């Protein structure tokens, strides 16, 4: 699975959009980009995933660059409850183990 | 409500006393997995199961056992716990046999082995 690089921490004002970047310059053609988050020692929570097209769901949007070497997770209207560690994970869809490799992630602090 | 449950949520025990952490999901998922989370090491996969009676080792299986006798349950067994197994444990499940779809995680079990 390709390695990802994320900023260690970010701040965002409540009600504003939070844009979390992720670099994955060695991504392969069959690897997807997944985003999960973990709120203070709770179980990780799936947010969104994509291959090459931009994706949107009720939680967030995922923007993947055309060369697929980086992506951005967008929380359109951040709330205090979005304060969490956000993990960008790159892996093949047909993993033999189903394993998710969580790196250090980005700690997002949403401030009033 | 679709969910993964774990019990107990907190456990303090002593070295060598066998224990079982239960995991149950109500989504009819084929795939289930156990992770442990330690500061600075992230989440590491212990064991996983593609389906009933099919289990395999993850990255850190030493000192753990699992079983998958029925689809909904995937207990984690520590036959002789040691202090280095003090950790936060998460169970996860997913539809599909390889966990390739959205994975649902349980709330975690914080284990302390004295």
Coordinates of N, CA and C in Angstrom, one line a residue:
Chain A
X1 N 0.8 -1.2 0.0 CA 0.0 0.0 0.0 C 0.9 1.2 0.0
X2 N 0.5 2.3 -0.7 CA 1.2 3.5 -0.9 C 1.3 4.2 0.5
X3 N 2.4 4.9 0.6 CA 2.6 5.7 1.9 C 1.8 7.1 1.7
X4 N 1.3 7.6 2.8 CA 0.6 8.9 2.8 C 1.3 9.8 3.7
X5 N 1.2 11.1 3.4 CA 1.8 12.2 4.2 C 0.7 13.2 4.5
X6 N 0.5 13.5 5.8 CA -0.5 14.4 6.2 C 0.1 15.4 7.2
X7 N -0.4 16.6 7.2 CA 0.1 17.6 8.3 C -0.3 17.0 9.6
X8 N 0.5 17.3 10.6 CA 0.3 16.8 11.9 C -0.9 17.4 12.6
X9 N -1.2 18.7 12.4 CA -2.3 19.3 13.0 C -2.8 20.5 12.2
X10 N -4.1 20.8 12.4 CA -4.7 21.9 11.7 C -5.8 22.5 12.6
X11 N -6.1 23.7 12.5 CA -7.2 24.4 13.2 C -8.2 24.8 12.2
X12 N -9.4 24.9 12.6 CA -10.5 25.4 11.7 C -11.5 26.1 12.6
X13 N -12.1 27.2 12.1 CA -13.1 27.9 12.9 C -14.5 27.2 12.7
X14 N -15.2 27.1 13.7 CA -16.6 26.5 13.6 C -17.4 27.1 12.5
X15 N -18.1 26.3 11.7 CA -18.9 26.9 10.7 C -18.2 27.1 9.3
X16 N -16.9 27.0 9.4 CA -16.1 27.2 8.2 C -15.8 25.8 7.6
X17 N -15.3 25.8 6.3 CA -14.9 24.6 5.7 C -13.5 24.2 6.2
X18 N -13.4 22.9 6.5 CA -12.1 22.3 6.9 C -11.6 21.6 5.7
X19 N -10.4 21.9 5.2 CA -9.7 21.3 4.1 C -8.5 20.5 4.6
X20 N -8.6 19.2 4.5 CA -7.5 18.4 5.0 C -6.7 17.7 3.9
X21 N -5.4 18.1 3.7 CA -4.7 17.6 2.5 C -4.0 16.2 2.9
X22 N -3.8 15.5 1.8 CA -3.0 14.2 1.9 C -2.2 14.0 0.7
X23 N -0.9 13.7 0.8 CA -0.1 13.4 -0.3 C 0.1 11.9 -0.4
X24 N 0.0 11.4 -1.6 CA 0.2 10.0 -1.8 C 0.8 9.8 -3.2
X25 N 2.1 10.3 -3.3 CA 2.7 10.4 -4.6 C 3.1 9.1 -5.3
X26 N 3.1 8.0 -4.5 CA 3.5 6.7 -5.0 C 2.2 5.8 -5.2
X27 N 1.1 6.4 -5.2 CA -0.2 5.6 -5.4 C -0.2 4.9 -6.7
X28 N -0.7 3.7 -6.7 CA -0.8 2.8 -7.9 C -2.2 3.0 -8.5
X29 N -2.3 2.6 -9.7 CA -3.5 2.7 -10.4 C -4.7 2.0 -9.8
X30 N -4.5 1.0 -9.1 CA -5.6 0.2 -8.5 C -5.8 0.5 -7.0
X31 N -5.2 1.5 -6.5 CA -5.3 1.9 -5.1 C -6.3 3.0 -4.9
X32 N -7.1 2.8 -3.9 CA -8.2 3.7 -3.5 C -7.6 4.6 -2.4
X33 N -8.2 5.8 -2.3 CA -8.0 6.7 -1.2 C -9.2 6.6 -0.2
X34 N -8.9 6.3 1.0 CA -9.9 6.2 2.1 C -9.6 7.2 3.1
X35 N -10.7 7.8 3.7 CA -10.6 8.6 4.9 C -11.4 8.1 6.0
X36 N -10.7 8.0 7.2 CA -11.4 7.7 8.4 C -11.0 8.8 9.4
X37 N -11.8 8.8 10.5 CA -11.5 9.7 11.6 C -11.7 9.0 12.9
X38 N -11.0 9.5 13.9 CA -11.1 8.9 15.3 C -11.2 10.0 16.3
X39 N -12.3 10.0 16.9 CA -12.6 11.0 17.9 C -12.2 10.5 19.3
X40 N -11.2 11.1 19.8 CA -10.7 10.8 21.2 C -10.9 9.4 21.7
X41 N -10.1 8.4 21.1 CA -10.1 7.1 21.6 C -11.3 6.3 21.3
X42 N -12.3 6.9 20.6 CA -13.4 6.1 20.1 C -13.0 5.2 18.9
X43 N -13.8 4.3 18.5 CA -13.5 3.5 17.3 C -13.4 4.4 16.1
X44 N -12.5 4.1 15.2 CA -12.4 4.9 13.9 C -13.7 4.9 13.2
X45 N -14.0 5.9 12.5 CA -15.2 6.1 11.7 C -14.9 6.3 10.3
X46 N -15.5 5.5 9.4 CA -15.3 5.7 8.0 C -16.0 7.0 7.5
X47 N -15.3 7.8 6.6 CA -15.9 9.0 6.1 C -16.2 8.9 4.7
X48 N -15.2 8.5 3.8 CA -15.4 8.5 2.4 C -14.3 7.8 1.7
X49 N -14.5 7.4 0.5 CA -13.3 6.8 -0.3 C -13.6 7.1 -1.7
X50 N -12.5 7.0 -2.5 CA -12.6 7.3 -4.0 C -11.4 6.7 -4.7
X51 N -11.5 6.6 -6.0 CA -10.5 6.1 -6.8 C -9.8 7.2 -7.6
X52 N -10.6 7.9 -8.4 CA -10.0 9.0 -9.2 C -11.0 10.1 -9.4
X53 N -12.3 9.8 -9.3 CA -13.3 10.9 -9.4 C -13.5 11.5 -8.1
X54 N -14.0 12.8 -8.1 CA -14.3 13.4 -6.8 C -15.6 12.7 -6.3
X55 N -15.7 12.6 -4.9 CA -16.8 12.0 -4.3 C -17.4 12.9 -3.2
X56 N -18.7 12.7 -3.0 CA -19.3 13.5 -2.0 C -20.4 12.6 -1.3
X57 N -20.4 12.7 0.0 CA -21.5 12.1 0.7 C -22.0 13.1 1.8
X58 N -22.8 12.6 2.7 CA -23.5 13.5 3.7 C -22.5 14.0 4.7
X59 N -21.3 13.4 4.8 CA -20.3 13.9 5.7 C -19.3 14.8 5.1
X60 N -18.9 14.5 3.9 CA -17.7 15.2 3.4 C -17.6 15.1 1.9
X61 N -16.6 15.8 1.3 CA -16.3 15.7 -0.1 C -14.8 15.3 -0.2
X62 N -14.5 14.5 -1.2 CA -13.1 14.1 -1.4 C -12.8 14.5 -2.8
X63 N -11.7 15.4 -2.9 CA -11.2 15.9 -4.1 C -9.8 15.2 -4.4
X64 N -9.7 14.5 -5.5 CA -8.5 13.8 -5.9 C -7.9 14.5 -7.1
X65 N -6.6 14.9 -7.1 CA -6.0 15.5 -8.2 C -6.0 14.6 -9.4
X66 N -5.9 15.2 -10.6 CA -5.9 14.4 -11.8 C -4.8 13.4 -11.9
X67 N -3.6 13.7 -11.4 CA -2.5 12.7 -11.4 C -2.6 11.8 -10.2
X68 N -3.6 12.0 -9.3 CA -3.9 11.1 -8.2 C -2.8 11.1 -7.1
X69 N -1.9 12.0 -7.2 CA -0.8 12.0 -6.2 C -1.2 12.8 -4.9
X70 N -2.3 13.4 -4.9 CA -2.7 14.0 -3.6 C -4.2 14.1 -3.6
X71 N -4.8 14.4 -2.4 CA -6.2 14.5 -2.3 C -6.5 15.5 -1.2
X72 N -7.7 15.9 -1.1 CA -8.2 16.8 0.0 C -9.6 16.4 0.4
X73 N -9.7 16.2 1.7 CA -10.9 15.9 2.4 C -11.5 17.3 2.8
X74 N -12.8 17.5 2.4 CA -13.4 18.8 2.8 C -14.6 18.5 3.7
X75 N -14.6 19.1 4.9 CA -15.8 19.1 5.7 C -16.4 20.5 5.5
X76 N -17.6 20.6 4.9 CA -18.0 21.9 4.4 C -18.4 22.9 5.5
X77 N -18.9 22.4 6.6 CA -19.3 23.3 7.7 C -18.9 22.6 9.0
X78 N -17.6 22.9 9.4 CA -17.1 22.1 10.5 C -17.8 22.5 11.8
X79 N -18.0 21.5 12.7 CA -18.6 21.8 14.0 C -17.6 21.3 15.0
X80 N -17.9 21.7 16.3 CA -17.0 21.3 17.4 C -16.9 19.8 17.4
X81 N -17.9 19.1 17.0 CA -17.9 17.6 17.1 C -17.0 17.0 16.0
X82 N -16.6 17.8 15.1 CA -15.6 17.3 14.1 C -14.2 17.3 14.5
X83 N -13.9 17.8 15.7 CA -12.6 17.7 16.3 C -12.2 16.3 16.4
X84 N -11.1 15.8 15.8 CA -10.7 14.4 15.7 C -9.4 14.3 15.0
X85 N -8.9 13.1 15.0 CA -7.7 12.8 14.2 C -8.2 12.2 12.9
X86 N -7.8 12.7 11.8 CA -8.3 12.3 10.4 C -7.1 11.5 9.7
X87 N -7.5 10.3 9.3 CA -6.5 9.5 8.6 C -6.8 9.3 7.2
X88 N -5.8 9.5 6.4 CA -5.8 9.3 4.9 C -5.2 7.9 4.7
X89 N -5.8 7.0 4.1 CA -5.3 5.6 3.9 C -5.4 5.3 2.4
X90 N -4.3 4.8 1.9 CA -4.3 4.3 0.5 C -4.1 2.8 0.4
X91 N -5.0 2.1 -0.3 CA -4.8 0.7 -0.4 C -5.6 0.2 -1.5
X92 N -5.2 -1.0 -1.9 CA -5.9 -1.7 -3.0 C -7.3 -2.1 -2.6
X93 N -8.2 -2.2 -3.5 CA -9.6 -2.6 -3.1 C -9.6 -4.1 -2.8
X94 N -8.8 -4.9 -3.5 CA -8.9 -6.3 -3.3 C -7.8 -6.8 -2.3
X95 N -7.7 -6.2 -1.2 CA -6.7 -6.5 -0.2 C -6.9 -8.0 0.3
X96 N -5.9 -8.7 0.5 CA -6.0 -10.1 1.0 C -6.4 -10.1 2.5
X97 N -6.0 -9.1 3.2 CA -6.2 -9.0 4.6 C -7.2 -8.1 5.1
X98 N -7.7 -7.2 4.2 CA -8.6 -6.2 4.6 C -8.0 -5.1 5.6
X99 N -6.7 -5.2 5.8 CA -6.1 -4.4 6.8 C -6.1 -2.9 6.4
X100 N -6.3 -2.1 7.3 CA -6.2 -0.6 7.1 C -5.0 -0.2 7.9
X101 N -4.1 0.5 7.2 CA -2.9 1.0 7.8 C -3.1 2.5 8.2
X102 N -3.2 2.7 9.5 CA -3.4 4.1 10.0 C -2.1 4.7 10.3
X103 N -1.8 5.8 9.6 CA -0.5 6.5 9.9 C -0.8 7.4 11.1
X104 N -0.1 8.5 11.2 CA -0.2 9.4 12.3 C -1.4 10.3 12.2
X105 N -1.9 10.6 11.0 CA -3.1 11.4 10.7 C -2.9 12.9 11.0
X106 N -4.0 13.6 10.8 CA -4.0 15.0 11.1 C -5.0 15.3 12.2
X107 N -4.5 15.9 13.3 CA -5.4 16.3 14.4 C -6.1 17.6 14.0
X108 N -7.4 17.5 13.8 CA -8.1 18.7 13.4 C -8.8 19.3 14.7
X109 N -8.5 20.5 15.0 CA -9.1 21.2 16.1 C -10.1 22.2 15.6
X110 N -11.4 22.0 15.8 CA -12.4 23.0 15.4 C -12.6 23.9 16.6
X111 N -12.5 25.2 16.4 CA -12.5 26.2 17.5 C -13.8 27.1 17.3
X112 N -14.4 27.4 18.5 CA -15.6 28.3 18.4 C -15.3 29.6 17.8
Chain B
X1 N -30.3 -0.5 15.1 CA -29.2 0.3 14.6 C -28.0 -0.6 14.3
X2 N -27.4 -0.3 13.1 CA -26.3 -1.1 12.7 C -25.1 -0.8 13.6
X3 N -24.5 -1.8 14.2 CA -23.4 -1.5 15.1 C -22.5 -2.7 15.3
X4 N -21.3 -2.4 15.8 CA -20.4 -3.4 16.3 C -20.2 -3.1 17.9
X5 N -20.5 -4.2 18.6 CA -20.4 -4.0 20.1 C -19.2 -4.8 20.6
X6 N -18.6 -4.3 21.6 CA -17.5 -5.0 22.3 C -17.7 -5.0 23.8
X7 N -17.3 -6.1 24.4 CA -17.4 -6.2 25.9 C -16.3 -7.0 26.4
X8 N -15.7 -6.6 27.6 CA -16.1 -5.4 28.3 C -15.5 -4.1 27.6
X9 N -15.8 -3.0 28.0 CA -15.3 -1.7 27.5 C -14.0 -1.4 28.3
X10 N -13.9 -1.8 29.5 CA -12.7 -1.5 30.3 C -12.4 -2.8 31.1
X11 N -11.2 -3.2 31.2 CA -10.8 -4.4 32.0 C -9.4 -4.2 32.5
X12 N -9.3 -4.4 33.8 CA -8.0 -4.5 34.5 C -7.8 -5.9 35.0
X13 N -6.7 -6.5 34.7 CA -6.5 -7.9 35.1 C -5.1 -8.1 35.4
X14 N -4.7 -9.3 35.8 CA -3.4 -9.6 36.2 C -2.7 -10.6 35.2
X15 N -1.4 -10.6 35.2 CA -0.7 -11.4 34.3 C -1.1 -12.9 34.5
X16 N -1.3 -13.5 33.3 CA -1.6 -15.0 33.3 C -3.1 -15.4 33.5
X17 N -3.9 -14.5 33.8 CA -5.3 -14.8 33.9 C -6.1 -14.7 32.6
X18 N -6.5 -15.8 32.1 CA -7.1 -15.9 30.8 C -8.3 -14.9 30.7
X19 N -8.5 -14.3 29.6 CA -9.6 -13.4 29.4 C -10.1 -13.5 27.9
X20 N -11.3 -13.1 27.7 CA -11.9 -13.0 26.4 C -12.6 -11.7 26.2
X21 N -12.3 -11.0 25.1 CA -13.0 -9.8 24.8 C -14.0 -10.2 23.6
X22 N -15.3 -9.9 23.8 CA -16.2 -10.3 22.8 C -16.4 -9.2 21.8
X23 N -16.8 -9.6 20.6 CA -17.1 -8.6 19.5 C -18.3 -9.2 18.8
X24 N -19.3 -8.4 18.6 CA -20.5 -8.8 17.9 C -21.0 -7.7 16.9
X25 N -21.4 -8.2 15.7 CA -22.0 -7.2 14.8 C -23.3 -7.7 14.3
X26 N -24.2 -6.7 14.0 CA -25.6 -7.1 13.6 C -25.9 -6.7 12.2
X27 N -24.8 -6.7 11.3 CA -25.0 -6.2 9.9 C -24.8 -7.4 9.0
X28 N -24.7 -8.6 9.5 CA -24.5 -9.8 8.6 C -23.2 -9.7 7.8
X29 N -22.2 -9.1 8.3 CA -20.9 -8.9 7.6 C -20.1 -10.2 7.6
X30 N -19.5 -10.4 6.4 CA -18.6 -11.6 6.3 C -17.2 -11.3 7.0
X31 N -16.7 -10.1 6.9 CA -15.3 -9.8 7.3 C -15.4 -9.2 8.7
X32 N -14.5 -9.7 9.5 CA -14.2 -9.1 10.9 C -12.8 -9.1 11.2
X33 N -12.4 -8.1 12.0 CA -10.9 -8.0 12.3 C -10.7 -7.4 13.7
X34 N -9.6 -7.7 14.3 CA -9.2 -7.1 15.5 C -7.9 -6.2 15.3
X35 N -7.9 -5.1 16.0 CA -6.7 -4.2 16.0 C -6.4 -3.9 17.4
X36 N -5.2 -3.5 17.6 CA -4.8 -2.9 18.9 C -4.1 -1.5 18.6
X37 N -4.4 -0.6 19.5 CA -3.8 0.8 19.3 C -3.0 1.2 20.4
X38 N -1.7 1.5 20.1 CA -0.8 1.9 21.2 C -0.2 3.3 20.8
X39 N 0.1 4.1 21.8 CA 0.7 5.5 21.5 C 1.9 5.4 20.6
X40 N 1.9 6.1 19.5 CA 3.1 6.2 18.7 C 3.2 5.0 17.7
X41 N 2.3 4.0 17.8 CA 2.4 2.9 16.9 C 1.1 2.8 16.0
X42 N 0.2 3.6 16.3 CA -1.0 3.5 15.4 C -1.8 2.3 15.7
X43 N -2.7 1.9 14.8 CA -3.5 0.7 14.9 C -2.8 -0.4 14.2
X44 N -2.7 -1.5 14.8 CA -2.1 -2.7 14.2 C -3.0 -3.9 14.2
X45 N -3.1 -4.6 13.1 CA -4.0 -5.7 12.9 C -3.5 -6.9 13.7
X46 N -4.4 -7.5 14.5 CA -4.0 -8.7 15.2 C -4.4 -10.0 14.5
X47 N -5.7 -10.1 14.2 CA -6.3 -11.2 13.4 C -7.4 -10.7 12.6
X48 N -7.7 -11.5 11.6 CA -8.9 -11.1 10.8 C -9.6 -12.4 10.3
X49 N -10.8 -12.2 9.9 CA -11.6 -13.4 9.5 C -12.4 -13.0 8.2
X50 N -12.3 -13.8 7.2 CA -13.0 -13.5 5.9 C -14.4 -14.1 6.0
X51 N -14.7 -15.1 6.8 CA -16.0 -15.7 6.9 C -16.0 -16.7 8.1
X52 N -17.1 -17.3 8.3 CA -17.2 -18.3 9.4 C -16.2 -19.4 9.2
X53 N -15.5 -19.7 10.3 CA -14.5 -20.7 10.3 C -13.2 -20.4 9.5
X54 N -13.1 -19.2 9.0 CA -11.9 -18.7 8.3 C -11.2 -17.6 9.0
X55 N -10.1 -17.8 9.6 CA -9.4 -16.8 10.3 C -7.9 -16.8 9.9
X56 N -7.2 -15.7 10.1 CA -5.8 -15.6 9.7 C -5.1 -14.5 10.5
X57 N -3.8 -14.7 10.6 CA -3.0 -13.8 11.4 C -2.8 -12.4 10.7
X58 N -2.8 -11.4 11.5 CA -2.5 -10.1 11.1 C -1.0 -9.8 11.3
X59 N -0.7 -8.6 11.7 CA 0.7 -8.2 11.9 C 1.2 -8.6 13.3
X60 N 0.4 -8.6 14.3 CA 0.8 -8.8 15.7 C 0.0 -9.9 16.4
X61 N 0.0 -11.1 15.9 CA -0.9 -12.2 16.5 C -0.4 -12.8 17.7
X62 N 0.9 -12.6 18.1 CA 1.5 -13.4 19.2 C 0.7 -13.1 20.5
X63 N 0.4 -14.1 21.2 CA -0.3 -14.0 22.5 C -1.8 -13.9 22.4
X64 N -2.3 -14.0 21.2 CA -3.8 -13.9 21.0 C -4.3 -15.1 20.2
X65 N -5.6 -15.4 20.5 CA -6.3 -16.3 19.7 C -7.7 -15.8 19.3
X66 N -8.2 -16.3 18.3 CA -9.6 -15.9 17.9 C -10.4 -17.1 17.4
X67 N -11.7 -16.9 17.3 CA -12.5 -18.0 16.7 C -13.6 -17.3 16.0
X68 N -14.2 -18.0 15.0 CA -15.3 -17.4 14.3 C -16.3 -18.6 14.0
X69 N -17.0 -18.9 15.0 CA -18.0 -20.1 14.9 C -19.3 -19.6 14.3
X70 N -19.6 -18.4 14.4 CA -20.8 -17.9 13.8 C -20.5 -16.5 13.2
X71 N -21.3 -16.1 12.2 CA -20.9 -14.9 11.5 C -20.9 -13.6 12.4
X72 N -21.8 -13.5 13.3 CA -21.9 -12.3 14.0 C -20.8 -12.1 15.1
X73 N -20.2 -13.1 15.6 CA -19.3 -13.0 16.7 C -17.8 -13.3 16.3
X74 N -16.9 -12.6 16.9 CA -15.5 -12.8 16.7 C -14.7 -12.4 18.0
X75 N -14.7 -13.4 18.9 CA -14.1 -13.1 20.2 C -12.5 -13.1 20.1
X76 N -11.9 -12.3 20.9 CA -10.5 -12.2 21.0 C -10.1 -12.8 22.4
X77 N -9.2 -13.8 22.3 CA -8.9 -14.6 23.5 C -7.4 -14.3 23.9
X78 N -7.2 -14.0 25.1 CA -5.8 -13.9 25.6 C -5.6 -15.0 26.6
X79 N -4.9 -16.0 26.3 CA -4.8 -17.2 27.1 C -4.0 -16.9 28.4
X80 N -2.9 -16.1 28.2 CA -2.1 -15.8 29.4 C -1.6 -14.4 29.2
X81 N -2.4 -13.4 29.5 CA -2.1 -12.0 29.3 C -0.8 -11.6 30.0
X82 N -0.1 -10.7 29.3 CA 1.1 -10.1 29.9 C 1.0 -8.6 29.8
X83 N 1.8 -7.9 30.6 CA 1.7 -6.4 30.6 C 1.9 -5.8 29.2
X84 N 2.6 -6.4 28.3 CA 2.8 -5.8 27.0 C 1.6 -5.9 26.1
X85 N 0.5 -6.5 26.6 CA -0.8 -6.5 25.9 C -1.7 -5.5 26.5
X86 N -1.2 -4.7 27.4 CA -2.0 -3.5 27.8 C -2.1 -2.6 26.6
X87 N -3.4 -2.3 26.2 CA -3.6 -1.6 25.0 C -5.1 -1.2 24.9
X88 N -5.4 -0.5 23.8 CA -6.8 -0.2 23.4 C -7.1 -1.1 22.2
X89 N -8.1 -1.9 22.3 CA -8.5 -2.9 21.3 C -9.8 -2.5 20.6
X90 N -9.7 -2.7 19.2 CA -10.9 -2.4 18.4 C -11.2 -3.6 17.5
X91 N -12.5 -3.9 17.5 CA -13.0 -4.8 16.5 C -13.6 -4.1 15.4
X92 N -13.5 -4.7 14.2 CA -14.1 -4.0 13.0 C -14.8 -5.1 12.2
X93 N -15.8 -4.6 11.4 CA -16.5 -5.5 10.5 C -16.8 -4.8 9.2
X94 N -17.0 -5.6 8.1 CA -17.3 -5.0 6.8 C -18.0 -6.1 6.0
X95 N -18.8 -5.6 5.1 CA -19.4 -6.5 4.1 C -18.3 -6.9 3.1
X96 N -18.5 -8.0 2.3 CA -17.5 -8.4 1.4 C -16.5 -9.3 2.2
X97 N -15.8 -10.1 1.6 CA -14.9 -11.1 2.3 C -13.5 -10.5 2.6
X98 N -13.2 -9.3 2.1 CA -11.9 -8.8 2.3 C -11.8 -7.5 3.0
X99 N -12.9 -7.1 3.5 CA -12.9 -5.8 4.2 C -12.7 -4.6 3.3
X100 N -13.0 -4.8 2.0 CA -12.7 -3.8 1.1 C -13.7 -2.6 1.0
X101 N -14.8 -2.8 1.7 CA -15.7 -1.7 1.7 C -15.6 -1.0 3.0
X102 N -16.5 -0.1 3.3 CA -16.5 0.6 4.6 C -16.4 -0.3 5.7
X103 N -15.4 0.0 6.6 CA -15.3 -0.9 7.8 C -15.9 -0.1 9.0
X104 N -16.7 -0.9 9.8 CA -17.3 -0.4 11.0 C -16.6 -0.8 12.2
X105 N -16.2 0.1 13.0 CA -15.4 -0.2 14.2 C -16.3 -0.2 15.5
X106 N -15.9 -1.1 16.4 CA -16.6 -1.0 17.7 C -16.0 0.1 18.6
X107 N -16.6 0.3 19.8 CA -16.2 1.4 20.6 C -14.9 1.3 21.3
X108 N -14.3 0.1 21.3 CA -13.0 -0.1 21.9 C -13.1 -0.8 23.3
X109 N -12.0 -1.5 23.6 CA -11.9 -2.1 24.9 C -10.5 -1.7 25.4
X110 N -10.5 -1.0 26.5 CA -9.2 -0.6 27.1 C -8.8 -1.7 28.2
X111 N -7.7 -2.4 27.8 CA -7.2 -3.5 28.7 C -6.0 -3.0 29.4
X112 N -5.9 -3.3 30.7 CA -4.7 -3.1 31.5 C -4.3 -4.4 32.1
X113 N -3.1 -4.9 31.9 CA -2.6 -6.1 32.5 C -1.5 -5.7 33.4
X114 N -1.7 -6.1 34.7 CA -0.8 -5.7 35.8 C 0.2 -6.8 36.0

